[in-house]
Amino acid sequence: LIDLSNRKEVITEALLKVDKILPPTLFIENLLLQTGLPHSKIQRLRYGIQSPLIHPKEPDLAAPTKTTATFGFIGTLTEHKGCHIFMQAIKSLPHVNARFLVYGDKQQYPEYFNTLESIILEDKRVQFMGTFPHENIGNILSSLDALVIPSTWRENAPLVLLNALACGTPVIASDVTGITEYLGKDDNVAVFEPGNARQLAQRMESHLAMVNDPAHNQGN
């Protein structure tokens, strides 16, 4: 208890010994300033990433042409990442013809994963894909018609968002601190109220309508 009561002072004292602190978001910068750290020690620096590589596969003439839109979630299967909001939105769209892929470790938080399964039940449109090597992220993102980031709590510039933007993959994301700060006016991103599964479902339906629009497809 004594250590916890002194936690803020100990952290601030340690940070004062650092020459330069590079927070990636405005939110973190403000937190540091609230501890009393001088402006001169803080310089906000956005995360940079190497553009994901996309490795084209040889065409499989026997495979059917993809006709179903695909929405994906990539991340930790835990409460604040909001995959349950994604599941609730899918459940509210029983007649939508789409695929919903979830990339994440099913065994890391088994109770939460059980919650996801209890929401979605036997919906065959949903597939839990497990994890993948990071070098495959370009191919994964390029296979999606939209990436869903349904975080219920503030983020710290999630790398999956930055990779999606670099790949040109459309994104449907929670309007939370640490996500919206990284969005530009030309980015193909739709936002929704955090935790609002109904609004997420509306954003997915709108995106699906655009994907299925012949004029849109001809433009691509």
One Martini backbone bead per residue (centre of mass of N, CA, C, O) as a GRO file, in nm:
protein
  220
    1LEU     BB    1   0.057   0.064  -0.019
    2ILE     BB    2   0.295   0.254  -0.008
    3ASP     BB    3   0.381   0.222  -0.302
    4LEU     BB    4   0.111   0.322  -0.423
    5SER     BB    5   0.104   0.608  -0.286
    6ASN     BB    6   0.403   0.674  -0.439
    7ARG     BB    7   0.387   0.632  -0.747
    8LYS     BB    8   0.374   0.914  -0.876
    9GLU     BB    9   0.640   1.027  -0.755
   10VAL     BB   10   0.832   0.809  -0.866
   11ILE     BB   11   0.773   0.851  -1.166
   12THR     BB   12   0.838   1.153  -1.181
   13GLU     BB   13   1.131   1.131  -1.085
   14ALA     BB   14   1.222   0.951  -1.322
   15LEU     BB   15   1.138   1.146  -1.558
   16LEU     BB   16   1.328   1.388  -1.471
   17LYS     BB   17   1.593   1.215  -1.573
   18VAL     BB   18   1.493   1.265  -1.851
   19ASP     BB   19   1.554   1.434  -2.145
   20LYS     BB   20   1.333   1.272  -2.334
   21ILE     BB   21   0.984   1.263  -2.425
   22LEU     BB   22   0.780   1.040  -2.655
   23PRO     BB   23   0.476   1.086  -2.721
   24PRO     BB   24   0.218   0.961  -2.950
   25THR     BB   25   0.000   1.141  -2.793
   26LEU     BB   26  -0.191   1.389  -2.662
   27PHE     BB   27  -0.288   1.244  -2.411
   28ILE     BB   28  -0.008   1.166  -2.298
   29GLU     BB   29   0.104   1.449  -2.288
   30ASN     BB   30  -0.104   1.558  -2.079
   31LEU     BB   31  -0.034   1.363  -1.853
   32LEU     BB   32   0.258   1.460  -1.817
   33LEU     BB   33   0.191   1.758  -1.754
   34GLN     BB   34   0.014   1.692  -1.495
   35THR     BB   35   0.280   1.601  -1.327
   36GLY     BB   36   0.495   1.858  -1.392
   37LEU     BB   37   0.628   1.848  -1.648
   38PRO     BB   38   0.817   1.994  -1.870
   39HIS     BB   39   0.797   2.089  -2.195
   40SER     BB   40   1.107   2.044  -2.269
   41LYS     BB   41   1.078   1.712  -2.229
   42ILE     BB   42   0.845   1.727  -2.454
   43GLN     BB   43   0.780   1.525  -2.761
   44ARG     BB   44   0.574   1.468  -2.999
   45LEU     BB   45   0.562   1.126  -3.153
   46ARG     BB   46   0.474   0.953  -3.397
   47TYR     BB   47   0.415   0.670  -3.520
   48GLY     BB   48   0.609   0.445  -3.712
   49ILE     BB   49   0.588   0.257  -4.020
   50GLN     BB   50   0.614  -0.008  -4.216
   51SER     BB   51   0.500  -0.093  -4.495
   52PRO     BB   52   0.312  -0.337  -4.580
   53LEU     BB   53   0.344  -0.642  -4.722
   54ILE     BB   54   0.235  -0.774  -5.039
   55HIS     BB   55   0.176  -1.117  -5.131
   56PRO     BB   56   0.111  -1.247  -5.411
   57LYS     BB   57  -0.085  -1.489  -5.539
   58GLU     BB   58  -0.154  -1.746  -5.715
   59PRO     BB   59  -0.388  -1.818  -5.920
   60ASP     BB   60  -0.699  -1.996  -5.862
   61LEU     BB   61  -0.898  -2.140  -6.097
   62ALA     BB   62  -1.077  -2.325  -5.893
   63ALA     BB   63  -1.153  -2.082  -5.747
   64PRO     BB   64  -1.379  -1.883  -5.639
   65THR     BB   65  -1.505  -1.587  -5.665
   66LYS     BB   66  -1.524  -1.317  -5.478
   67THR     BB   67  -1.856  -1.197  -5.333
   68THR     BB   68  -1.802  -1.156  -5.028
   69ALA     BB   69  -1.795  -0.962  -4.779
   70THR     BB   70  -1.523  -0.849  -4.551
   71PHE     BB   71  -1.486  -0.853  -4.202
   72GLY     BB   72  -1.244  -0.737  -3.948
   73PHE     BB   73  -1.055  -0.856  -3.662
   74ILE     BB   74  -0.757  -0.723  -3.483
   75GLY     BB   75  -0.665  -0.874  -3.169
   76THR     BB   76  -0.734  -0.867  -2.850
   77LEU     BB   77  -0.932  -1.089  -2.647
   78THR     BB   78  -1.074  -0.822  -2.487
   79GLU     BB   79  -1.276  -0.598  -2.353
   80HIS     BB   80  -1.142  -0.313  -2.453
   81LYS     BB   81  -1.141  -0.410  -2.767
   82GLY     BB   82  -1.456  -0.496  -2.846
   83CYS     BB   83  -1.555  -0.768  -2.984
   84HIS     BB   84  -1.846  -0.783  -2.862
   85ILE     BB   85  -1.954  -0.550  -3.035
   86PHE     BB   86  -1.918  -0.692  -3.301
   87MET     BB   87  -2.105  -0.934  -3.234
   88GLN     BB   88  -2.361  -0.766  -3.181
   89ALA     BB   89  -2.378  -0.642  -3.463
   90ILE     BB   90  -2.403  -0.907  -3.618
   91LYS     BB   91  -2.661  -1.012  -3.473
   92SER     BB   92  -2.832  -0.755  -3.595
   93LEU     BB   93  -2.744  -0.901  -3.899
   94PRO     BB   94  -2.884  -1.183  -4.014
   95HIS     BB   95  -2.920  -1.096  -4.346
   96VAL     BB   96  -2.627  -1.055  -4.396
   97ASN     BB   97  -2.393  -1.086  -4.665
   98ALA     BB   98  -2.115  -1.200  -4.481
   99ARG     BB   99  -1.787  -1.184  -4.349
  100PHE     BB  100  -1.636  -1.272  -4.018
  101LEU     BB  101  -1.315  -1.197  -3.896
  102VAL     BB  102  -1.111  -1.334  -3.622
  103TYR     BB  103  -0.805  -1.206  -3.486
  104GLY     BB  104  -0.697  -1.420  -3.219
  105ASP     BB  105  -0.641  -1.538  -2.900
  106LYS     BB  106  -0.845  -1.780  -2.752
  107GLN     BB  107  -0.652  -1.854  -2.480
  108GLN     BB  108  -0.584  -1.595  -2.316
  109TYR     BB  109  -0.919  -1.534  -2.268
  110PRO     BB  110  -1.150  -1.766  -2.221
  111GLU     BB  111  -1.398  -1.618  -2.101
  112TYR     BB  112  -1.427  -1.411  -2.326
  113PHE     BB  113  -1.457  -1.613  -2.556
  114ASN     BB  114  -1.719  -1.735  -2.447
  115THR     BB  115  -1.879  -1.475  -2.482
  116LEU     BB  116  -1.860  -1.459  -2.786
  117GLU     BB  117  -1.999  -1.731  -2.843
  118SER     BB  118  -2.270  -1.659  -2.692
  119ILE     BB  119  -2.348  -1.438  -2.896
  120ILE     BB  120  -2.310  -1.591  -3.186
  121LEU     BB  121  -2.304  -1.888  -3.176
  122GLU     BB  122  -2.390  -2.047  -3.502
  123ASP     BB  123  -2.254  -1.839  -3.688
  124LYS     BB  124  -2.111  -1.899  -4.005
  125ARG     BB  125  -1.992  -1.606  -4.069
  126VAL     BB  126  -1.807  -1.672  -3.829
  127GLN     BB  127  -1.442  -1.656  -3.784
  128PHE     BB  128  -1.181  -1.805  -3.600
  129MET     BB  129  -0.827  -1.754  -3.686
  130GLY     BB  130  -0.638  -1.649  -3.495
  131THR     BB  131  -0.311  -1.617  -3.554
  132PHE     BB  132  -0.023  -1.427  -3.697
  133PRO     BB  133   0.227  -1.330  -3.866
  134HIS     BB  134   0.330  -1.013  -3.919
  135GLU     BB  135   0.412  -1.050  -4.228
  136ASN     BB  136   0.084  -1.100  -4.299
  137ILE     BB  137  -0.077  -0.828  -4.269
  138GLY     BB  138  -0.106  -0.733  -4.559
  139ASN     BB  139  -0.281  -0.971  -4.663
  140ILE     BB  140  -0.505  -0.950  -4.459
  141LEU     BB  141  -0.595  -0.655  -4.515
  142SER     BB  142  -0.639  -0.695  -4.831
  143SER     BB  143  -0.887  -0.908  -4.774
  144LEU     BB  144  -1.044  -0.667  -4.669
  145ASP     BB  145  -1.316  -0.440  -4.672
  146ALA     BB  146  -1.299  -0.417  -4.345
  147LEU     BB  147  -1.188  -0.274  -4.045
  148VAL     BB  148  -1.253  -0.344  -3.701
  149ILE     BB  149  -1.246  -0.094  -3.419
  150PRO     BB  150  -1.414  -0.153  -3.094
  151SER     BB  151  -1.319   0.023  -2.877
  152THR     BB  152  -1.394   0.119  -2.523
  153TRP     BB  153  -1.110   0.251  -2.501
  154ARG     BB  154  -0.845   0.403  -2.501
  155GLU     BB  155  -0.576   0.464  -2.719
  156ASN     BB  156  -0.221   0.407  -2.853
  157ALA     BB  157  -0.196   0.390  -3.147
  158PRO     BB  158  -0.277   0.145  -3.316
  159LEU     BB  159  -0.110  -0.058  -3.538
  160VAL     BB  160  -0.350  -0.165  -3.702
  161LEU     BB  161  -0.434   0.111  -3.805
  162LEU     BB  162  -0.169   0.196  -3.946
  163ASN     BB  163  -0.166  -0.046  -4.139
  164ALA     BB  164  -0.436   0.007  -4.277
  165LEU     BB  165  -0.368   0.287  -4.388
  166ALA     BB  166  -0.119   0.187  -4.553
  167CYS     BB  167  -0.308  -0.023  -4.725
  168GLY     BB  168  -0.609   0.101  -4.772
  169THR     BB  169  -0.798   0.004  -4.552
  170PRO     BB  170  -1.089   0.012  -4.443
  171VAL     BB  171  -1.244   0.179  -4.152
  172ILE     BB  172  -1.409   0.084  -3.837
  173ALA     BB  173  -1.426   0.311  -3.556
  174SER     BB  174  -1.382   0.422  -3.262
  175ASP     BB  175  -1.441   0.729  -3.082
  176VAL     BB  176  -1.122   0.750  -2.967
  177THR     BB  177  -0.859   0.807  -2.806
  178GLY     BB  178  -0.587   0.736  -3.039
  179ILE     BB  179  -0.742   0.736  -3.321
  180THR     BB  180  -0.850   1.013  -3.436
  181GLU     BB  181  -0.570   1.158  -3.430
  182TYR     BB  182  -0.468   0.969  -3.693
  183LEU     BB  183  -0.670   1.110  -3.879
  184GLY     BB  184  -0.748   1.191  -4.205
  185LYS     BB  185  -0.942   1.329  -4.458
  186ASP     BB  186  -0.847   1.079  -4.665
  187ASP     BB  187  -0.945   0.864  -4.488
  188ASN     BB  188  -1.109   0.541  -4.475
  189VAL     BB  189  -1.318   0.641  -4.213
  190ALA     BB  190  -1.545   0.516  -3.972
  191VAL     BB  191  -1.733   0.628  -3.697
  192PHE     BB  192  -1.822   0.535  -3.352
  193GLU     BB  193  -1.968   0.482  -3.069
  194PRO     BB  194  -1.865   0.360  -2.794
  195GLY     BB  195  -2.047   0.054  -2.752
  196ASN     BB  196  -2.225   0.089  -3.026
  197ALA     BB  197  -2.365  -0.161  -3.201
  198ARG     BB  198  -2.579  -0.024  -3.377
  199GLN     BB  199  -2.384   0.178  -3.516
  200LEU     BB  200  -2.196  -0.030  -3.631
  201ALA     BB  201  -2.405  -0.171  -3.808
  202GLN     BB  202  -2.460   0.079  -3.982
  203ARG     BB  203  -2.171   0.106  -4.094
  204MET     BB  204  -2.163  -0.174  -4.228
  205GLU     BB  205  -2.405  -0.135  -4.416
  206SER     BB  206  -2.291   0.108  -4.567
  207HIS     BB  207  -2.038  -0.037  -4.671
  208LEU     BB  208  -2.182  -0.265  -4.820
  209ALA     BB  209  -2.330  -0.086  -5.023
  210MET     BB  210  -2.072   0.023  -5.152
  211VAL     BB  211  -1.943  -0.248  -5.237
  212ASN     BB  212  -2.218  -0.329  -5.411
  213ASP     BB  213  -2.160  -0.098  -5.596
  214PRO     BB  214  -2.097  -0.082  -5.927
  215ALA     BB  215  -1.959   0.197  -5.939
  216HIS     BB  216  -1.743   0.134  -5.729
  217ASN     BB  217  -1.617  -0.117  -5.872
  218GLN     BB  218  -1.537   0.034  -6.136
  219GLY     BB  219  -1.342   0.235  -5.984
  220ASN     BB  220  -1.151  -0.037  -5.911
   0.00000   0.00000   0.00000
